[in-house]
Amino acid sequence: METTVSKRISIDPRVCHGKPGVTGTRVPVRTVVGALAAGQGVAGLLEDVPTPTEADIQACLSFADRPAQSEMSAA
């Protein structure tokens, strides 16, 4: 059963091992946030992982910025 966290972020036990992911893709939020934290730019990320849009990337950052709720929601 999919849980919609926002328009662009969802949690589905059958996708991304039940961790938050970009809705309609198999891209985990942590992949997007981790790449950006490691210094990869948005353009580079979109080249490497073309499925998410810039709006999806922004949604991942907003989701990750939520206090501990992001991991608790995934449990």
Short mmCIF file of C-alpha atoms in Angstrom, two decimals:
data_model
loop_
_atom_site.label_atom_id
_atom_site.label_comp_id
_atom_site.label_asym_id
_atom_site.label_seq_id
_atom_site.Cartn_x
_atom_site.Cartn_y
_atom_site.Cartn_z
CA MET A 1 0.00 0.00 0.00
CA GLU A 2 1.47 3.31 -1.10
CA THR A 3 1.53 6.24 1.29
CA THR A 4 1.58 9.64 -0.36
CA VAL A 5 3.78 11.98 1.64
CA SER A 6 3.47 14.82 -0.84
CA LYS A 7 2.55 15.20 -4.50
CA ARG A 8 6.07 14.13 -5.48
CA ILE A 9 7.21 11.87 -2.61
CA SER A 10 5.66 8.55 -1.62
CA ILE A 11 6.43 5.48 0.43
CA ASP A 12 5.59 2.06 -0.95
CA PRO A 13 6.86 -1.16 0.65
CA ARG A 14 7.24 -2.62 -2.87
CA VAL A 15 9.43 0.23 -4.14
CA CYS A 16 12.80 1.44 -2.81
CA HIS A 17 12.62 -1.13 0.01
CA GLY A 18 9.82 0.90 1.58
CA LYS A 19 11.93 4.04 1.90
CA PRO A 20 10.68 7.44 0.67
CA GLY A 21 11.05 7.81 -3.08
CA VAL A 22 10.15 10.07 -5.96
CA THR A 23 6.57 9.17 -6.90
CA GLY A 24 6.30 7.19 -10.13
CA THR A 25 10.01 6.34 -10.20
CA ARG A 26 12.29 3.95 -8.40
CA VAL A 27 14.55 6.74 -7.20
CA PRO A 28 14.94 6.96 -3.42
CA VAL A 29 14.94 10.39 -1.78
CA ARG A 30 18.25 9.47 -0.12
CA THR A 31 19.88 8.95 -3.55
CA VAL A 32 18.93 12.47 -4.64
CA VAL A 33 19.87 14.13 -1.35
CA GLY A 34 23.08 12.12 -1.05
CA ALA A 35 24.24 13.10 -4.54
CA LEU A 36 23.59 16.77 -3.86
CA ALA A 37 25.29 16.57 -0.44
CA ALA A 38 28.33 15.01 -2.12
CA GLY A 39 28.61 18.08 -4.32
CA GLN A 40 26.88 16.94 -7.47
CA GLY A 41 24.88 19.72 -9.09
CA VAL A 42 21.26 19.44 -10.16
CA ALA A 43 22.23 19.32 -13.85
CA GLY A 44 24.68 16.48 -13.21
CA LEU A 45 22.14 14.60 -11.15
CA LEU A 46 19.55 14.94 -13.91
CA GLU A 47 22.09 13.54 -16.38
CA ASP A 48 22.91 10.56 -14.15
CA VAL A 49 19.35 9.90 -13.01
CA PRO A 50 17.10 11.36 -15.73
CA THR A 51 13.76 10.20 -14.31
CA PRO A 52 13.22 12.88 -11.62
CA THR A 53 12.52 16.47 -12.60
CA GLU A 54 13.94 19.60 -11.01
CA ALA A 55 10.66 19.91 -9.07
CA ASP A 56 11.12 16.33 -7.81
CA ILE A 57 14.63 17.20 -6.64
CA GLN A 58 13.29 20.23 -4.76
CA ALA A 59 10.62 18.01 -3.18
CA CYS A 60 13.35 15.59 -2.04
CA LEU A 61 15.24 18.44 -0.39
CA SER A 62 12.08 19.72 1.30
CA PHE A 63 11.26 16.21 2.50
CA ALA A 64 14.77 15.68 3.86
CA ASP A 65 14.59 19.00 5.66
CA ARG A 66 11.63 17.82 7.71
CA PRO A 67 12.74 16.92 11.25
CA ALA A 68 13.20 13.18 11.88
CA GLN A 69 9.69 12.69 10.57
CA SER A 70 11.13 11.58 7.24
CA GLU A 71 12.70 8.44 8.69
CA MET A 72 9.84 7.78 11.10
CA SER A 73 7.39 7.86 8.20
CA ALA A 74 9.43 5.24 6.40
CA ALA A 75 9.44 2.81 9.33
#
